[in-house]
mmCIF file of C-alpha atoms in Angstrom:
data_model
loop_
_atom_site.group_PDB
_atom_site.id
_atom_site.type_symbol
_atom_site.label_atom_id
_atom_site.label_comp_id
_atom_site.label_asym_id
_atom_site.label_seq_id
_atom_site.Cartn_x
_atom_site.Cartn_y
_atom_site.Cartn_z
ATOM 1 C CA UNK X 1 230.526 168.130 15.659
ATOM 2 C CA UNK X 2 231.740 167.451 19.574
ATOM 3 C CA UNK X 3 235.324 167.069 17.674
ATOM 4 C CA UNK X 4 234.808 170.635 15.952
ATOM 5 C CA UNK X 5 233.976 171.904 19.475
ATOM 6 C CA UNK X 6 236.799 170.586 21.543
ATOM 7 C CA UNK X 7 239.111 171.665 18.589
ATOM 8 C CA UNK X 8 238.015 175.384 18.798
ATOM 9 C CA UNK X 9 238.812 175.575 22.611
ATOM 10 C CA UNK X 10 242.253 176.312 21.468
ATOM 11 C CA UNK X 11 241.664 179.123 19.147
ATOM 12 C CA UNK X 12 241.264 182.566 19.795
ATOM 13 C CA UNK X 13 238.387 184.642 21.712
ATOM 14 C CA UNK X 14 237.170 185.633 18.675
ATOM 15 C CA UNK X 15 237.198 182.401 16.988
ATOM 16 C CA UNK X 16 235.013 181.434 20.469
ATOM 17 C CA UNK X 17 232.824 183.919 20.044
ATOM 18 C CA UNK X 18 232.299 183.429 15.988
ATOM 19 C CA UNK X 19 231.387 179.439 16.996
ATOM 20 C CA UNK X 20 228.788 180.767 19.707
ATOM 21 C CA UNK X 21 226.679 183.104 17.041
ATOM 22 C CA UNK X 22 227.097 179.229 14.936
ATOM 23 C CA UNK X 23 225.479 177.693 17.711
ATOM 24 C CA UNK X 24 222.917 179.675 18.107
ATOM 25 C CA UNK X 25 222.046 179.785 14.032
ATOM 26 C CA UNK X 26 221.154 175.850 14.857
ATOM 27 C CA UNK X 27 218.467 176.894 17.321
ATOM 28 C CA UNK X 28 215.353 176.632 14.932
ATOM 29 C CA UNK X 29 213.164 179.681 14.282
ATOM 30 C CA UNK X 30 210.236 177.667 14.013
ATOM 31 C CA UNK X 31 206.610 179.568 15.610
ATOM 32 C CA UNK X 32 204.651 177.311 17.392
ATOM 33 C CA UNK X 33 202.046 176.985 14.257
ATOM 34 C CA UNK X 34 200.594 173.094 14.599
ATOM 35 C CA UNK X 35 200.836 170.855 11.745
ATOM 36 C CA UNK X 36 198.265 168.139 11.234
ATOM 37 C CA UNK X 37 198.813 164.590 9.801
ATOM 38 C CA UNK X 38 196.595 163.591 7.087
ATOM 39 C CA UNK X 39 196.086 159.818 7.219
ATOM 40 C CA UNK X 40 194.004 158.200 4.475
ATOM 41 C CA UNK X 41 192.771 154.616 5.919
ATOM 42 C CA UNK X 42 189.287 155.459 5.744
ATOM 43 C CA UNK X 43 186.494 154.727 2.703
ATOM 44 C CA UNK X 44 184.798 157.593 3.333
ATOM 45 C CA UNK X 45 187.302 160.711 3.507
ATOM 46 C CA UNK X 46 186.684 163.484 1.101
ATOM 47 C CA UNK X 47 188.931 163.799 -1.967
ATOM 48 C CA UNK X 48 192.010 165.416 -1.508
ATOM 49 C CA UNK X 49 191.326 168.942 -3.157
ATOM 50 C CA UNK X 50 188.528 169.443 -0.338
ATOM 51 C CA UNK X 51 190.906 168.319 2.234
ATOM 52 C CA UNK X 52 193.638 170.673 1.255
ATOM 53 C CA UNK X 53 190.807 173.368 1.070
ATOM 54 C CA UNK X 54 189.534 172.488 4.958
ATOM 55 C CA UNK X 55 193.222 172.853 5.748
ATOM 56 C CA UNK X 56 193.285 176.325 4.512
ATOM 57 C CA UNK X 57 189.999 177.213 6.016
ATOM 58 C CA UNK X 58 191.060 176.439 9.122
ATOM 59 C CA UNK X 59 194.295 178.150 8.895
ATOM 60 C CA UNK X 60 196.125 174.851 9.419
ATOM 61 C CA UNK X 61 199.723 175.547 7.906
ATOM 62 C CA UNK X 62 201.651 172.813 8.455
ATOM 63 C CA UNK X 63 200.577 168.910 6.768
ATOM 64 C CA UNK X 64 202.474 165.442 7.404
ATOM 65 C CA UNK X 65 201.610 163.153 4.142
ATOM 66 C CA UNK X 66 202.748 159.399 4.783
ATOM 67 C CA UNK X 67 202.935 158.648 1.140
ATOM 68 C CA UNK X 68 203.451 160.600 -2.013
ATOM 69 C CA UNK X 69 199.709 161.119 -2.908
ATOM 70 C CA UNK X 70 199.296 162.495 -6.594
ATOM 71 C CA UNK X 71 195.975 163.860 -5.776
ATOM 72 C CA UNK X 72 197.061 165.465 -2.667
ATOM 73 C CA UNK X 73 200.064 166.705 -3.692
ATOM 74 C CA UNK X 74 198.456 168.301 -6.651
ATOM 75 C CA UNK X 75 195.770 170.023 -4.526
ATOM 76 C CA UNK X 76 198.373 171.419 -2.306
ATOM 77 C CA UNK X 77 199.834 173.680 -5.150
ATOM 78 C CA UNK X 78 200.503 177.004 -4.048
ATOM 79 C CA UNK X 79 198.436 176.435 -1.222
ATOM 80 C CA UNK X 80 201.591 177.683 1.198
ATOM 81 C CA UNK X 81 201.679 174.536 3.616
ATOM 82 C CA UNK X 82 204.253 173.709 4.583
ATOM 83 C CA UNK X 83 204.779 169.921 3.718
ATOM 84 C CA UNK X 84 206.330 166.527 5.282
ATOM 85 C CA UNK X 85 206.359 164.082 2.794
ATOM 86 C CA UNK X 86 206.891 160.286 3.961
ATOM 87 C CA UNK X 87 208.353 157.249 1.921
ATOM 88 C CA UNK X 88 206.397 154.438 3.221
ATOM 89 C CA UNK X 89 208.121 151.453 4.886
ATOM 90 C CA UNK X 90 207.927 149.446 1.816
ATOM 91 C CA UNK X 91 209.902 151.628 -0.371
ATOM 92 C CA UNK X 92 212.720 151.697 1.585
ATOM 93 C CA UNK X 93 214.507 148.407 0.609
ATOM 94 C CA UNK X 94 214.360 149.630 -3.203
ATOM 95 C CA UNK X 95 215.388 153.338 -2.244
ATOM 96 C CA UNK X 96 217.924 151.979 -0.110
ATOM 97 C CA UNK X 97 219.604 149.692 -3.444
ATOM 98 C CA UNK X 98 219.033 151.419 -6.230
ATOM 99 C CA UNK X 99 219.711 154.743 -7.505
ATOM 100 C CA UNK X 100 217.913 154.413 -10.678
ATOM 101 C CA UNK X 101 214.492 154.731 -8.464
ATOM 102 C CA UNK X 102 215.539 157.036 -6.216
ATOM 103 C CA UNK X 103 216.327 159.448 -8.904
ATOM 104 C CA UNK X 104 212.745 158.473 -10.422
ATOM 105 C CA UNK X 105 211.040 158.868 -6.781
ATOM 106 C CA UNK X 106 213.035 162.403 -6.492
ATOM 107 C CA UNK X 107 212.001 163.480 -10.219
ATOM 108 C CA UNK X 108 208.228 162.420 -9.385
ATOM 109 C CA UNK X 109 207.322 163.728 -5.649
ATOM 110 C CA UNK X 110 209.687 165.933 -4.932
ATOM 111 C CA UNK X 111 211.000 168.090 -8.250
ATOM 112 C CA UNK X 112 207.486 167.830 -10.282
ATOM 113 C CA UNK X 113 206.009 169.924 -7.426
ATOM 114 C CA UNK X 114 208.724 172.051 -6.000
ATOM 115 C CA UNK X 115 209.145 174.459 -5.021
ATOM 116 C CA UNK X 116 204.819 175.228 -5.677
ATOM 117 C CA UNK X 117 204.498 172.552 -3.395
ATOM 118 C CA UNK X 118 206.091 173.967 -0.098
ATOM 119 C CA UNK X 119 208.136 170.259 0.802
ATOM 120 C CA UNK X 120 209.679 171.024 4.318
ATOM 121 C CA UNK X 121 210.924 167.445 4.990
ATOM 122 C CA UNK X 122 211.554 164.102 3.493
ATOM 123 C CA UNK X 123 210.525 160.881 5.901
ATOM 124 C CA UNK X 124 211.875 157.874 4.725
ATOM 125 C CA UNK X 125 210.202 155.259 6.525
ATOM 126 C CA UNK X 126 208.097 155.409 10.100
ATOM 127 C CA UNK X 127 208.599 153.922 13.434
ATOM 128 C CA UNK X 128 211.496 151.404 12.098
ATOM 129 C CA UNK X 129 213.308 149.569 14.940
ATOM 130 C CA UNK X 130 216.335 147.589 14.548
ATOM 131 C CA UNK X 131 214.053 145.095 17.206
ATOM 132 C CA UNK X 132 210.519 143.762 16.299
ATOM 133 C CA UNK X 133 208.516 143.602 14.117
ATOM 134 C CA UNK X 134 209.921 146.022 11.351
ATOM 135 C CA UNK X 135 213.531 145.051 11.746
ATOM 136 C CA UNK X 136 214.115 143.636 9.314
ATOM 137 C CA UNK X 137 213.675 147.202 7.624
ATOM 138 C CA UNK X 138 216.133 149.052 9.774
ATOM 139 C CA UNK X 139 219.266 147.959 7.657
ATOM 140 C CA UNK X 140 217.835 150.360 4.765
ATOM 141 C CA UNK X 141 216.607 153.398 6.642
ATOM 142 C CA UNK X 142 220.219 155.185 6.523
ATOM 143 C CA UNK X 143 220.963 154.027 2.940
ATOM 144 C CA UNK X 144 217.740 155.089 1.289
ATOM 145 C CA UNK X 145 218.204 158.204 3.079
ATOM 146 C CA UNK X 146 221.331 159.148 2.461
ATOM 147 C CA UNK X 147 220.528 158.387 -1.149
ATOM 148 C CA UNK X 148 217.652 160.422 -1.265
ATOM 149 C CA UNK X 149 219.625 163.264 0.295
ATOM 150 C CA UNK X 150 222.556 162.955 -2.086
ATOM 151 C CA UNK X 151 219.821 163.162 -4.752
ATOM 152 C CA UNK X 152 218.028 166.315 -3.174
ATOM 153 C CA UNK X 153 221.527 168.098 -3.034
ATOM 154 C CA UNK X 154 222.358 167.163 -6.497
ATOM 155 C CA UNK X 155 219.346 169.823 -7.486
ATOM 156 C CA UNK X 156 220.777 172.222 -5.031
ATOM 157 C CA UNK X 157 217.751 172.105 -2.694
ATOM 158 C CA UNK X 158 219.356 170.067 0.140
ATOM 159 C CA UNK X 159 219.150 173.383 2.803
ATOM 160 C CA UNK X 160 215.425 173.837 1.484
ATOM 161 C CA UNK X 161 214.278 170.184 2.469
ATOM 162 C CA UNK X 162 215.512 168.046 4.960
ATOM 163 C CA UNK X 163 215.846 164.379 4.502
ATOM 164 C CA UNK X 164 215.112 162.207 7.781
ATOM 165 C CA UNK X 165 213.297 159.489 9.491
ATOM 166 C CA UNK X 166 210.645 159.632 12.428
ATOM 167 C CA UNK X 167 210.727 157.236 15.319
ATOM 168 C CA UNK X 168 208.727 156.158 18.008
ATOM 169 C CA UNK X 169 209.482 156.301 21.705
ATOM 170 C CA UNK X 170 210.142 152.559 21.865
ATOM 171 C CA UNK X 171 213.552 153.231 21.131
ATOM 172 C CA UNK X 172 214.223 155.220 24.552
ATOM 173 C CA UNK X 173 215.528 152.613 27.335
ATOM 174 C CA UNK X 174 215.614 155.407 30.089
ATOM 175 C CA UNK X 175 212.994 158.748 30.413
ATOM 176 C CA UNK X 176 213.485 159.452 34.138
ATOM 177 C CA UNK X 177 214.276 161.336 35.088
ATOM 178 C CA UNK X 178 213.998 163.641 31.581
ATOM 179 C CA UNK X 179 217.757 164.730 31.568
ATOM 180 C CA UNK X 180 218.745 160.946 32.153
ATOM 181 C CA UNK X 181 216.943 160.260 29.060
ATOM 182 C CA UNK X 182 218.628 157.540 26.737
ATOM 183 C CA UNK X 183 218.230 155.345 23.701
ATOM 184 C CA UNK X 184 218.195 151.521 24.582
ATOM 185 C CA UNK X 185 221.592 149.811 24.334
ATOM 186 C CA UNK X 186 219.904 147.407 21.220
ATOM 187 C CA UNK X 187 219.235 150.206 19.067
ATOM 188 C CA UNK X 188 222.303 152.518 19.166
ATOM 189 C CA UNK X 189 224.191 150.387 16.368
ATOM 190 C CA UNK X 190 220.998 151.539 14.125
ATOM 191 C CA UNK X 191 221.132 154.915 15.566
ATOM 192 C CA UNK X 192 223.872 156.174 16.339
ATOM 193 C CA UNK X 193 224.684 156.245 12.611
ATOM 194 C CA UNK X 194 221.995 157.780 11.420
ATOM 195 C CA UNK X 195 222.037 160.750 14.194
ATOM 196 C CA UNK X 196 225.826 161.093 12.770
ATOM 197 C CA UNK X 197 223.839 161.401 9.587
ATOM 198 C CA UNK X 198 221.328 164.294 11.051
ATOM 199 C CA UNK X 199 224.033 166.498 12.105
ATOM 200 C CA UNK X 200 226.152 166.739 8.913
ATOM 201 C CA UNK X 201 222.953 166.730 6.859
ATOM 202 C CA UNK X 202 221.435 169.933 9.660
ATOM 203 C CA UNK X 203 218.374 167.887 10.056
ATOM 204 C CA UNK X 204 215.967 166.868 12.603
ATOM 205 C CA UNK X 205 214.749 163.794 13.895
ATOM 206 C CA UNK X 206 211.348 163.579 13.770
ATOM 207 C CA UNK X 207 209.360 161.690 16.873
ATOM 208 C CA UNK X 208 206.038 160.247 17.355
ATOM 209 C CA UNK X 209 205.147 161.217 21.204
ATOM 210 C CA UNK X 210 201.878 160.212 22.557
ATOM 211 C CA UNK X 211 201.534 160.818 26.701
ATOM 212 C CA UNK X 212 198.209 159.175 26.018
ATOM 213 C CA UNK X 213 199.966 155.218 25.845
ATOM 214 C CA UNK X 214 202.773 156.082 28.044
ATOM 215 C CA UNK X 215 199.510 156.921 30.534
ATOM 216 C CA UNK X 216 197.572 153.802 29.906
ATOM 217 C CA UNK X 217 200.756 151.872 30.286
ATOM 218 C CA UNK X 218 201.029 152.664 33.495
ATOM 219 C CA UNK X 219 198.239 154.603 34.677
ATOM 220 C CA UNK X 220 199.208 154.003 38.661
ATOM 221 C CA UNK X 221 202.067 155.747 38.221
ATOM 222 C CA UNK X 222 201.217 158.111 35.683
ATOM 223 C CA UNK X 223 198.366 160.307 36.445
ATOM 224 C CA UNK X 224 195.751 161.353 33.622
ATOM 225 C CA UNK X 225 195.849 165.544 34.848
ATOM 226 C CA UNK X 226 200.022 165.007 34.318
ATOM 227 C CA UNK X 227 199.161 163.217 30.510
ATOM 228 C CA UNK X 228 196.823 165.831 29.721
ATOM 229 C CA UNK X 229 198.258 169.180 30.903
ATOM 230 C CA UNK X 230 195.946 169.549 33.939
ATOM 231 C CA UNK X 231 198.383 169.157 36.849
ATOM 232 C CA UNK X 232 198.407 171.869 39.431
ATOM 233 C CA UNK X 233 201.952 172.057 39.567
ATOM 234 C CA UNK X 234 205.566 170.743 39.102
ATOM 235 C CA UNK X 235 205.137 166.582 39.306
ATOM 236 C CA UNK X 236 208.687 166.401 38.325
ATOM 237 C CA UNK X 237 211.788 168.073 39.565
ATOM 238 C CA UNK X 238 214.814 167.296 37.826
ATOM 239 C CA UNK X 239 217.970 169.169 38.772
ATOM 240 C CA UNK X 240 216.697 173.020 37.869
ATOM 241 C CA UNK X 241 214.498 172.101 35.329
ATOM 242 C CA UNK X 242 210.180 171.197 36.656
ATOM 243 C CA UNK X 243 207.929 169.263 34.890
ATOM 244 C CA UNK X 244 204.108 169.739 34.976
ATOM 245 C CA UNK X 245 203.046 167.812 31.893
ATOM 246 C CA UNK X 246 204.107 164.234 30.571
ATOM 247 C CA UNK X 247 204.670 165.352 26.809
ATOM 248 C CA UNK X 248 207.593 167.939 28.129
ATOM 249 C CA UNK X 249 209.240 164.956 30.321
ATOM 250 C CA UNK X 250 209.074 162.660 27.001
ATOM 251 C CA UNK X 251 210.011 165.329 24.461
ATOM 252 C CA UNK X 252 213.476 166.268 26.830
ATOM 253 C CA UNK X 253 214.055 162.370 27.198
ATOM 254 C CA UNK X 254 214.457 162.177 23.891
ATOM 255 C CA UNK X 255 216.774 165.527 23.676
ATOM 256 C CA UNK X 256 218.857 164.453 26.361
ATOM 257 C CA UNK X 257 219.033 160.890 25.184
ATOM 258 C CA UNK X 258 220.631 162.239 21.598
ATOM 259 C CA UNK X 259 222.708 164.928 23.612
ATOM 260 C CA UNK X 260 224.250 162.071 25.400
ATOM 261 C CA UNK X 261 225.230 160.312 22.640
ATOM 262 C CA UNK X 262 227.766 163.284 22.104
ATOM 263 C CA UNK X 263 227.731 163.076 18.657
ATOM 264 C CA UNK X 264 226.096 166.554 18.124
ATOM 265 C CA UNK X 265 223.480 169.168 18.138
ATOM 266 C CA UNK X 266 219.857 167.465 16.619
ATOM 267 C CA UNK X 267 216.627 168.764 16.572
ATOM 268 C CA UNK X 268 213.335 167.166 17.075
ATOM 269 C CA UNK X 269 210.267 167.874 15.713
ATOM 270 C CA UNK X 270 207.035 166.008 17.125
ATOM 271 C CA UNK X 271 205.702 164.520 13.595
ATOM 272 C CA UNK X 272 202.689 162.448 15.412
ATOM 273 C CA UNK X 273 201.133 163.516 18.682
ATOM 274 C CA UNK X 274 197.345 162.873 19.633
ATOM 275 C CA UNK X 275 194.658 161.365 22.200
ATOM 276 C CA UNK X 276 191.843 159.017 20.699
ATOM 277 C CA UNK X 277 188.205 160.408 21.442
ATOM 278 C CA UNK X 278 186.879 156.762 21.622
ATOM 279 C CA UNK X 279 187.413 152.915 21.786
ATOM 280 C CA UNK X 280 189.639 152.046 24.928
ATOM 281 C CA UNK X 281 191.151 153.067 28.096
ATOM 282 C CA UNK X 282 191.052 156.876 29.117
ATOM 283 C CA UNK X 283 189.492 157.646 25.989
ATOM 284 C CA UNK X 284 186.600 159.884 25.799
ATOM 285 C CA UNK X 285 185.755 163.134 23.997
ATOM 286 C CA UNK X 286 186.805 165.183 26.488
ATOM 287 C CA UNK X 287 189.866 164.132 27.381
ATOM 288 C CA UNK X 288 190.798 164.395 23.933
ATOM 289 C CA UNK X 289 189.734 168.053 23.634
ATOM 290 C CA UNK X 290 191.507 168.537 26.473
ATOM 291 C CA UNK X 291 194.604 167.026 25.516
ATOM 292 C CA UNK X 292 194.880 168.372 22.375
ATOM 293 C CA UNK X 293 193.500 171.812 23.130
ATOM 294 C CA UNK X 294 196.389 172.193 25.836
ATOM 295 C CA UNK X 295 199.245 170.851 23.125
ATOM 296 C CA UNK X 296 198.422 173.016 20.528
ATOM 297 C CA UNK X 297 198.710 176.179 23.240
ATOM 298 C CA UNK X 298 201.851 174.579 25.424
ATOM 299 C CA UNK X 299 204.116 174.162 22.222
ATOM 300 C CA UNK X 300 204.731 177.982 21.789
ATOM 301 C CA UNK X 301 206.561 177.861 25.109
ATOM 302 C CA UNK X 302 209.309 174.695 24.217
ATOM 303 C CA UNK X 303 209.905 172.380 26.966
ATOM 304 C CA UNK X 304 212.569 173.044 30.028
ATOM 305 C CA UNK X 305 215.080 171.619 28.402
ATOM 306 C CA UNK X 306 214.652 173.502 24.991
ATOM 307 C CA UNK X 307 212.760 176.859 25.899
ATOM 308 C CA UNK X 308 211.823 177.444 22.558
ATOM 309 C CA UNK X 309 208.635 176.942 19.783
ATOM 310 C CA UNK X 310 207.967 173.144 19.413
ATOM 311 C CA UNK X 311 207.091 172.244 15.857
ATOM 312 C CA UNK X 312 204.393 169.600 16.381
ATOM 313 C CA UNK X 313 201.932 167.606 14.199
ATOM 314 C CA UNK X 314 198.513 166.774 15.426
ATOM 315 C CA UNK X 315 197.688 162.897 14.816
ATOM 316 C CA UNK X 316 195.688 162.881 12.591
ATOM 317 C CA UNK X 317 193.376 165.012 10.294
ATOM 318 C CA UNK X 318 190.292 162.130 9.854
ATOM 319 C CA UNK X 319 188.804 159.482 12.050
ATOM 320 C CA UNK X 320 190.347 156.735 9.579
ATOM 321 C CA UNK X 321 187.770 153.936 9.779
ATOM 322 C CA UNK X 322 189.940 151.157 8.243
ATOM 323 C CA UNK X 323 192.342 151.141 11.303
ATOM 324 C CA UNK X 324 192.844 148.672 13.803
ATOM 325 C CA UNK X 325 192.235 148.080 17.479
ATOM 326 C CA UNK X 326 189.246 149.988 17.896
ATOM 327 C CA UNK X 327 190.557 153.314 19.393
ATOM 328 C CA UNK X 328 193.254 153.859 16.065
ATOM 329 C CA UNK X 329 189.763 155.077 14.292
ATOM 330 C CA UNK X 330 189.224 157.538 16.763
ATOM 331 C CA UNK X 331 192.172 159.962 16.826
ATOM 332 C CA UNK X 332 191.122 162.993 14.820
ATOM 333 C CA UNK X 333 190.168 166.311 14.661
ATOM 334 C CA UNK X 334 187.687 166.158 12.249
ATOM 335 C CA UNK X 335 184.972 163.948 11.326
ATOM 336 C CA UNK X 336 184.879 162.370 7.688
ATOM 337 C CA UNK X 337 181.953 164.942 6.765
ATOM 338 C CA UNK X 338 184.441 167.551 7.555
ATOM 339 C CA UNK X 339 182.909 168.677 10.677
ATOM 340 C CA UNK X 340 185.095 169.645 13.293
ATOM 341 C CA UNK X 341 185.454 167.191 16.334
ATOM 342 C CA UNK X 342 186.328 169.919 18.565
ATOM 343 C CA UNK X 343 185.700 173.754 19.204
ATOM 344 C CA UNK X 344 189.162 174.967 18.597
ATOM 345 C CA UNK X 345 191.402 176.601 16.469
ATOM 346 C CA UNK X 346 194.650 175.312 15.343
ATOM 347 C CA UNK X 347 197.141 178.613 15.598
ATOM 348 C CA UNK X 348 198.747 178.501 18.451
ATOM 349 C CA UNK X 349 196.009 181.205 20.390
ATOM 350 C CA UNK X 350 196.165 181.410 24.054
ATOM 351 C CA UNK X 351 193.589 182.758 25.895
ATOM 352 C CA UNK X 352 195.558 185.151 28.813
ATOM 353 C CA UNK X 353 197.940 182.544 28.770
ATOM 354 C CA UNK X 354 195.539 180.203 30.707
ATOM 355 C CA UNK X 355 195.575 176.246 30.324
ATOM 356 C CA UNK X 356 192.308 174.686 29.621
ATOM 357 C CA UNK X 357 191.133 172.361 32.974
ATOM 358 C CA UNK X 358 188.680 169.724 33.206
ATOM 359 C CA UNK X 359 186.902 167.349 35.610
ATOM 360 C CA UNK X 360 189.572 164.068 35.548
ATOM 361 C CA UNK X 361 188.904 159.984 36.761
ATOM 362 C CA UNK X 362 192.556 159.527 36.807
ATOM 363 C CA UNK X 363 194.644 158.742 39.396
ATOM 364 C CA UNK X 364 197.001 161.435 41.286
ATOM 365 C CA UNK X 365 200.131 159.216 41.905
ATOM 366 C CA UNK X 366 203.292 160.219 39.756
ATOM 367 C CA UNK X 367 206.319 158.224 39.082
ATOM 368 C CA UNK X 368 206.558 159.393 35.396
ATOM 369 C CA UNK X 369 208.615 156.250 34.541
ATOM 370 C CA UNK X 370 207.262 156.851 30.974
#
């Protein structure tokens, strides 16, 4: 892509002009409708068909699925949500080797439901890093994705679904300031690749961004009203662009970090984003109403960096009480008796354009080292 630029400097005005409508065609038209993430480690979670049905009720349009579910693919038959569907972590090595079972995986969650089933994107594998724990994963990530691309476009659906990956933001080494932003130097051999991969394939990398760990991380220098969209002002001024909330500083660290790789245009969606109501440090229930509240009305306006609709994902649908520490049960938006945690709706609304305050026990400092 930076290649197909610098060529086209030489051509004509017109050819100029022609590549600038191209550009902006990558821009996505996304609204700022919020997705939720339906995670299923709890015994006590309703059955998928009532899920899919509390979705709808609550006009919650957008679903991330971290497995191919039978039941919950089946309830979400013409049900018009839009779908990411994941390939768990220990699929990948097969996916990755043989094309017998990727055509079979294909066949069996993807083309027995499409296009009823509204599949937006295909995850293969979550939070893989070519360091720790999971990397001894990262060697199949781009293989059993490009294979299960190559089979999507083999049924001529490969511009209806998108075939990526979602990562955490372990693999930034620098986020300050935002437009500084950079993946670490042990991960760009696994990366670099694969964003190669994004921009011939015209899909997005998906990202897992949670201000609530970068906060507890390093809550001297990284106040609570900054992680949860309270600050009175700019905390952050980086060349012409301001920063008054901790999510836009990490979402545009991880733009600029893939627009300095120069290998091309990539965009991100946020597939995971949430604050845990309970069970450690800077939980509580407000905080999380407060936090989540303020996402679901901030994405609509894009960050500085990208002034336009984020799509985001709320993590996650359930408390999941089979999750470990402690505060990983406490993340979601509704209860497992389908009671809502918290008072609002899920579409985007904005009341006057106002952000939601609160009454804070967080500090005021702000380095926003992230």
């Amino acid at each position: 892509m930076a290649s197909f630029f610098a060529r086209t400097r030489r051509f004509s005005l017109v050819s100029l002009f022609l590549l600038e409508l191209f550009t902006i065609n990558l821009i996505p038209t996304t609204d700022a409708q919020i997705g939720i993430c339906y995670g299923m480690m709890g015994n006590n979670l309703p059955p998928a068909n009532e899920v899919i049905a509390l979705y709808k009720a609550n006009n919650i349009k957008r679903m991330r699925l971290y497995d191919p579910n039978q039941p919950a693919l089946n309830a979400l038959r013409d049900s018009g949500i839009e779908l990411i569907l994941g390939i768990p972590n220990s699929d990948l090595q097969t996916l990755a080797t043989n094309q017998d079972s990727v055509r079979q995986w294909v066949q069996r969650n993807v083309l027995n439901f499409y296009p009823s089933v509204k599949i937006k994107y295909i995850a293969v594998g979550n939070e893989v890093s070519p360091v720790g724990g999971s990397s001894w994963l990262a060697q199949y990530v781009l293989p059993a994705t490009q294979n299960v691309y190559q089979a999507i476009r083999a049924q001529g659906l490969h511009d209806q679904i998108k075939v990526t990956t979602a990562i955490d933001m372990t693999l930034i080494g620098n986020s300050f300031p935002p437009s500084k932003g950079s993946f670490r130097s042990d991960v760009r051999s696994y990366l670099d690749p694969f964003i190669g991969y994004l921009v011939y394939a015209g899909a997005p990398l998906l990202v897992n961004v949670y201000p609530y760990f970068s906060h507890i991380g390093n809550p001297r220098d990284i106040s609570l009203p900054y992680a949860l969209f309270t600050s009175p002002g700019v905390m952050v001024q980086d060349g012409p662009n301001g920063y008054q909330n901790l999510f836009d500083a990490m979402l545009d660290s991880v733009h600029a970090a893939l627009d300095n790789t120069g290998i091309g245009w990539v965009n991100v969606v946020v597939s995971e984003s949430g604050w845990p109501s309970d069970g450690g440090s800077a939980t509580s229930y407000d905080n999380a109403r407060i936090y989540l509240d303020n996402l679901i009305r901030h994405v609509g306006k894009g960050t500085p960096r990208r002034p336009w609709a984020t799509e985001a994902y709320l993590f996650a649908m359930f408390d999941e009480n089979q999750k470990s520490p402690e505060l990983e049960k406490h993340f979601g938006v509704f209860y497992p008796n389908k009671q809502k945690k918290y008072p609002f709706g899920f579409g985007g609304e904005r009341r006057d354009g106002e952000i939601v305050e609160g009454d804070f026990n967080g500090t005021v400092s702000l380095k926003s080292d992230m």
